[in-house]
């Protein structure tokens, strides 16, 4: 059964040793990811499926990471100290692959070092778990370069199995919205960036998945986002399940849109 679902951004600056004094610019995002971490711990999941747009992406297939143990660290951002070890859920990874491989393009990888799309929210959320309690197992999942509707169909194929699973499953979509909201943005400013972020927010609040599936590719590309496919994959799992999306925060102090949503399943 699904006991938790959320959308979180993944700014490396949220890690204290990386962000330093700049963490104050994304204080709401950090506070709300931590809030979700407390709620996640209270939900007592056995397994967390977390979808990231980064890592080793196969253009033609969706990917699960089957490593038995994952190492979360942030050396690429200059932080040589912050680390977390998390166990992988090999049984669920292989089960999901066998479930859909006859109809969906899916592959496995074994990569023990996780990307920051998974690392940032996982590290912040796991810090909210009781220290001596057993942590849930992790199933890292990655999109492809296929269409949005194909992403929706891929996770829709897993839906009934996840809903009927006797184990407690949490689903997290990790992704940022537009990276082009200001002149200081990584990709420069886009005139469509604010409209893109607003479209994502309103469509999610209205549970209007179809409008997201029908977004024009040029509109998406111009926004310079990285979160839309993880969002679509999350929605494919939720389907017509009774859930109530609540925006916890949206901020973009550095020209990147950080949207945090609790889907309240």
Short mmCIF file of C-alpha atoms in Angstrom, two decimals:
data_model
loop_
_atom_site.label_atom_id
_atom_site.label_comp_id
_atom_site.label_asym_id
_atom_site.label_seq_id
_atom_site.Cartn_x
_atom_site.Cartn_y
_atom_site.Cartn_z
CA UNK A 1 0.00 0.00 0.00
CA UNK A 2 1.05 3.61 -0.50
CA UNK A 3 1.51 5.40 2.82
CA UNK A 4 3.30 8.58 1.67
CA UNK A 5 3.78 10.61 -1.51
CA UNK A 6 5.61 13.89 -2.06
CA UNK A 7 7.40 16.17 -4.49
CA UNK A 8 10.63 17.66 -3.23
CA UNK A 9 13.31 19.80 -4.88
CA UNK A 10 16.97 18.86 -4.51
CA UNK A 11 19.15 21.98 -4.07
CA UNK A 12 22.66 20.97 -2.94
CA UNK A 13 22.74 24.24 -0.97
CA UNK A 14 20.27 22.61 1.43
CA UNK A 15 23.16 20.50 2.77
CA UNK A 16 24.66 22.64 5.57
CA UNK A 17 28.32 22.09 4.69
CA UNK A 18 27.60 23.09 1.09
CA UNK A 19 25.14 25.92 1.59
CA UNK A 20 26.78 27.57 4.59
CA UNK A 21 25.31 31.02 5.11
CA UNK A 22 23.29 30.71 1.89
CA UNK A 23 20.89 28.14 3.40
CA UNK A 24 18.85 31.12 4.63
CA UNK A 25 17.79 31.81 1.04
CA UNK A 26 16.00 28.44 0.84
CA UNK A 27 14.94 28.17 4.48
CA UNK A 28 11.32 27.33 3.64
CA UNK A 29 12.35 24.53 1.31
CA UNK A 30 14.72 23.03 3.88
CA UNK A 31 12.13 23.31 6.67
CA UNK A 32 9.44 21.65 4.58
CA UNK A 33 11.63 18.78 3.39
CA UNK A 34 12.45 18.19 7.05
CA UNK A 35 8.73 18.37 7.85
CA UNK A 36 8.09 15.73 5.20
CA UNK A 37 10.88 13.67 6.73
CA UNK A 38 9.05 13.65 10.07
CA UNK A 39 5.83 12.65 8.33
CA UNK A 40 7.67 9.97 6.35
CA UNK A 41 9.13 8.52 9.54
CA UNK A 42 5.67 8.50 11.14
CA UNK A 43 4.26 6.64 8.11
CA UNK A 44 6.74 3.80 8.79
CA UNK A 45 7.40 2.78 5.16
CA UNK A 46 9.19 -0.46 4.42
CA UNK A 47 10.37 0.80 1.03
CA UNK A 48 10.81 4.20 -0.59
CA UNK A 49 10.62 4.55 -4.37
CA UNK A 50 12.42 7.78 -5.22
CA UNK A 51 12.49 9.15 -8.77
CA UNK A 52 15.37 11.39 -9.84
CA UNK A 53 16.06 13.14 -13.17
CA UNK A 54 19.82 12.90 -12.63
CA UNK A 55 22.23 9.98 -12.47
CA UNK A 56 22.82 7.54 -15.33
CA UNK A 57 19.86 8.09 -17.67
CA UNK A 58 19.21 5.61 -20.45
CA UNK A 59 17.50 7.47 -23.32
CA UNK A 60 15.48 4.46 -24.47
CA UNK A 61 14.51 2.77 -21.20
CA UNK A 62 13.42 3.48 -17.66
CA UNK A 63 15.94 2.45 -15.02
CA UNK A 64 15.96 0.95 -11.54
CA UNK A 65 19.13 0.88 -9.43
CA UNK A 66 19.67 -2.54 -7.87
CA UNK A 67 22.76 -1.90 -5.72
CA UNK A 68 22.44 -3.61 -2.30
CA UNK A 69 23.83 -0.57 -0.48
CA UNK A 70 23.84 3.07 -1.51
CA UNK A 71 26.36 5.72 -0.58
CA UNK A 72 25.04 9.27 -0.37
CA UNK A 73 27.82 11.85 -0.43
CA UNK A 74 28.40 15.27 -1.92
CA UNK A 75 32.06 15.34 -2.94
CA UNK A 76 31.23 16.87 -6.32
CA UNK A 77 29.98 19.95 -4.44
CA UNK A 78 33.07 20.24 -2.24
CA UNK A 79 31.60 18.55 0.84
CA UNK A 80 33.98 15.77 1.87
CA UNK A 81 32.31 15.03 5.22
CA UNK A 82 28.55 14.58 4.81
CA UNK A 83 27.68 10.93 4.11
CA UNK A 84 24.84 8.49 4.56
CA UNK A 85 24.61 4.77 3.84
CA UNK A 86 21.21 3.37 2.82
CA UNK A 87 20.21 -0.21 1.98
CA UNK A 88 18.63 -0.96 -1.36
CA UNK A 89 15.50 -3.05 -1.89
CA UNK A 90 16.81 -5.58 -4.40
CA UNK A 91 13.73 -7.80 -4.15
CA UNK A 92 11.33 -5.01 -5.13
CA UNK A 93 13.62 -3.79 -7.93
CA UNK A 94 13.64 -7.22 -9.58
CA UNK A 95 9.94 -7.70 -8.97
CA UNK A 96 9.09 -4.37 -10.66
CA UNK A 97 11.31 -5.20 -13.64
CA UNK A 98 9.72 -8.62 -14.11
CA UNK A 99 6.26 -7.10 -13.75
CA UNK A 100 6.58 -4.65 -16.65
CA UNK A 101 9.41 -5.83 -18.90
CA UNK A 102 7.08 -7.55 -21.37
CA UNK A 103 5.33 -4.25 -22.16
CA UNK A 104 7.66 -1.48 -20.98
CA UNK A 105 11.32 -0.66 -21.79
CA UNK A 106 13.09 -1.14 -18.46
CA UNK A 107 16.65 -1.88 -17.41
CA UNK A 108 18.64 -2.33 -14.24
CA UNK A 109 21.88 -0.72 -13.16
CA UNK A 110 24.05 -1.26 -10.11
CA UNK A 111 25.45 2.10 -9.04
CA UNK A 112 26.24 2.39 -5.32
CA UNK A 113 26.94 6.15 -5.40
CA UNK A 114 23.69 8.09 -5.74
CA UNK A 115 23.17 11.38 -7.57
CA UNK A 116 22.19 14.54 -5.71
CA UNK A 117 18.61 14.30 -7.02
CA UNK A 118 18.20 11.36 -4.67
CA UNK A 119 20.92 12.30 -2.20
CA UNK A 120 19.64 15.71 -1.07
CA UNK A 121 16.04 14.82 -0.12
CA UNK A 122 17.01 11.39 1.21
CA UNK A 123 19.71 12.81 3.47
CA UNK A 124 17.46 15.57 4.83
CA UNK A 125 14.48 13.24 5.36
CA UNK A 126 16.44 10.37 6.92
CA UNK A 127 17.83 12.82 9.47
CA UNK A 128 14.28 13.01 10.85
CA UNK A 129 14.07 9.27 11.53
CA UNK A 130 14.71 8.04 15.09
CA UNK A 131 18.40 7.22 15.34
CA UNK A 132 18.05 3.62 16.47
CA UNK A 133 15.10 2.70 14.27
CA UNK A 134 15.58 0.59 11.14
CA UNK A 135 15.50 2.78 8.04
CA UNK A 136 13.35 1.93 5.00
CA UNK A 137 14.92 0.35 1.94
CA UNK A 138 15.46 2.45 -1.17
CA UNK A 139 14.40 1.89 -4.79
CA UNK A 140 16.03 4.57 -6.99
CA UNK A 141 14.19 5.04 -10.27
CA UNK A 142 15.17 7.13 -13.31
CA UNK A 143 13.26 8.49 -16.32
CA UNK A 144 14.27 8.20 -19.96
CA UNK A 145 14.08 10.47 -22.98
CA UNK A 146 10.72 9.08 -24.00
CA UNK A 147 7.52 11.16 -24.08
CA UNK A 148 5.69 12.34 -20.98
CA UNK A 149 2.79 10.02 -21.75
CA UNK A 150 5.18 7.06 -21.98
CA UNK A 151 6.52 7.98 -18.54
CA UNK A 152 2.97 8.04 -17.21
CA UNK A 153 2.23 4.66 -18.79
CA UNK A 154 5.39 3.12 -17.35
CA UNK A 155 4.54 3.87 -13.72
CA UNK A 156 0.82 3.24 -14.32
CA UNK A 157 1.85 -0.34 -15.12
CA UNK A 158 3.23 -0.62 -11.57
CA UNK A 159 0.24 1.01 -9.86
CA UNK A 160 -1.96 -1.96 -8.99
CA UNK A 161 0.97 -3.96 -7.70
CA UNK A 162 2.12 -1.11 -5.45
CA UNK A 163 -1.41 -0.44 -4.17
CA UNK A 164 -1.94 -4.12 -3.34
CA UNK A 165 1.50 -4.64 -1.83
CA UNK A 166 1.33 -5.84 1.77
CA UNK A 167 4.38 -3.74 2.51
CA UNK A 168 4.20 -0.01 3.17
CA UNK A 169 5.46 1.98 0.18
CA UNK A 170 6.46 5.66 -0.01
CA UNK A 171 6.83 7.50 -3.32
CA UNK A 172 9.02 10.60 -3.73
CA UNK A 173 9.45 12.61 -6.93
CA UNK A 174 12.65 14.64 -6.73
CA UNK A 175 12.84 17.56 -9.13
CA UNK A 176 13.23 21.31 -9.54
CA UNK A 177 11.02 23.48 -11.70
CA UNK A 178 12.34 26.15 -14.08
CA UNK A 179 16.06 26.97 -13.91
CA UNK A 180 15.47 30.20 -15.86
CA UNK A 181 13.46 32.47 -13.57
CA UNK A 182 15.91 35.38 -13.39
CA UNK A 183 18.95 36.90 -15.06
CA UNK A 184 21.10 35.10 -12.48
CA UNK A 185 19.60 31.70 -13.28
CA UNK A 186 21.94 28.92 -14.51
CA UNK A 187 20.41 29.08 -17.99
CA UNK A 188 19.65 32.81 -18.06
CA UNK A 189 16.15 34.28 -17.92
CA UNK A 190 13.21 32.93 -19.91
CA UNK A 191 10.00 34.89 -20.41
CA UNK A 192 8.05 31.63 -20.07
CA UNK A 193 9.67 30.41 -16.85
CA UNK A 194 7.18 31.89 -14.38
CA UNK A 195 4.24 30.69 -16.48
CA UNK A 196 5.74 27.20 -16.56
CA UNK A 197 6.11 27.02 -12.77
CA UNK A 198 2.61 28.37 -12.24
CA UNK A 199 1.22 25.81 -14.70
CA UNK A 200 2.87 22.98 -12.78
CA UNK A 201 1.56 24.26 -9.42
CA UNK A 202 -2.02 24.80 -10.54
CA UNK A 203 -2.23 21.54 -12.50
CA UNK A 204 -1.00 19.53 -9.53
CA UNK A 205 -3.36 21.27 -7.10
CA UNK A 206 -6.27 20.67 -9.48
CA UNK A 207 -5.21 17.07 -10.10
CA UNK A 208 -5.17 17.91 -13.80
CA UNK A 209 -2.67 15.35 -15.02
CA UNK A 210 -3.87 15.55 -18.61
CA UNK A 211 -2.86 19.21 -18.93
CA UNK A 212 0.68 18.30 -17.89
CA UNK A 213 0.82 15.42 -20.35
CA UNK A 214 -0.18 17.81 -23.12
CA UNK A 215 2.44 20.50 -22.46
CA UNK A 216 4.23 21.65 -25.61
CA UNK A 217 7.84 20.39 -25.84
CA UNK A 218 9.05 23.91 -26.72
CA UNK A 219 7.42 25.31 -23.57
CA UNK A 220 9.11 22.63 -21.45
CA UNK A 221 12.51 23.06 -23.07
CA UNK A 222 12.42 26.84 -22.69
CA UNK A 223 11.76 26.52 -18.95
CA UNK A 224 14.97 24.56 -18.42
CA UNK A 225 13.37 22.32 -15.80
CA UNK A 226 14.38 18.95 -14.39
CA UNK A 227 11.31 17.91 -12.40
CA UNK A 228 8.50 17.31 -14.87
CA UNK A 229 9.23 13.67 -15.70
CA UNK A 230 9.60 12.61 -12.04
CA UNK A 231 6.29 14.41 -11.36
CA UNK A 232 4.57 12.58 -14.22
CA UNK A 233 5.94 9.26 -12.98
CA UNK A 234 4.64 9.96 -9.49
CA UNK A 235 1.21 10.81 -10.92
CA UNK A 236 1.23 7.56 -12.90
CA UNK A 237 1.52 5.63 -9.64
CA UNK A 238 -1.10 7.71 -7.84
CA UNK A 239 -3.61 7.49 -10.70
CA UNK A 240 -7.16 7.90 -9.38
CA UNK A 241 -6.13 7.16 -5.82
CA UNK A 242 -7.71 9.46 -3.25
CA UNK A 243 -5.04 12.07 -2.51
CA UNK A 244 -5.07 15.73 -1.60
CA UNK A 245 -2.08 17.79 -2.84
CA UNK A 246 -0.94 20.53 -0.49
CA UNK A 247 1.74 23.01 -1.53
CA UNK A 248 4.05 23.41 1.46
CA UNK A 249 6.30 26.00 -0.16
CA UNK A 250 7.49 27.50 -3.41
CA UNK A 251 10.55 29.72 -3.56
CA UNK A 252 13.03 30.75 -6.21
CA UNK A 253 15.62 33.05 -4.63
CA UNK A 254 18.40 32.00 -7.00
CA UNK A 255 16.39 31.77 -10.20
CA UNK A 256 15.46 28.09 -9.77
CA UNK A 257 11.92 27.10 -8.79
CA UNK A 258 11.76 24.91 -5.68
CA UNK A 259 8.28 23.43 -5.18
CA UNK A 260 7.50 21.16 -2.22
CA UNK A 261 4.19 19.28 -2.16
CA UNK A 262 2.67 16.78 0.25
CA UNK A 263 0.21 14.65 -1.72
CA UNK A 264 -1.56 13.39 1.43
CA UNK A 265 -2.56 9.92 0.29
#
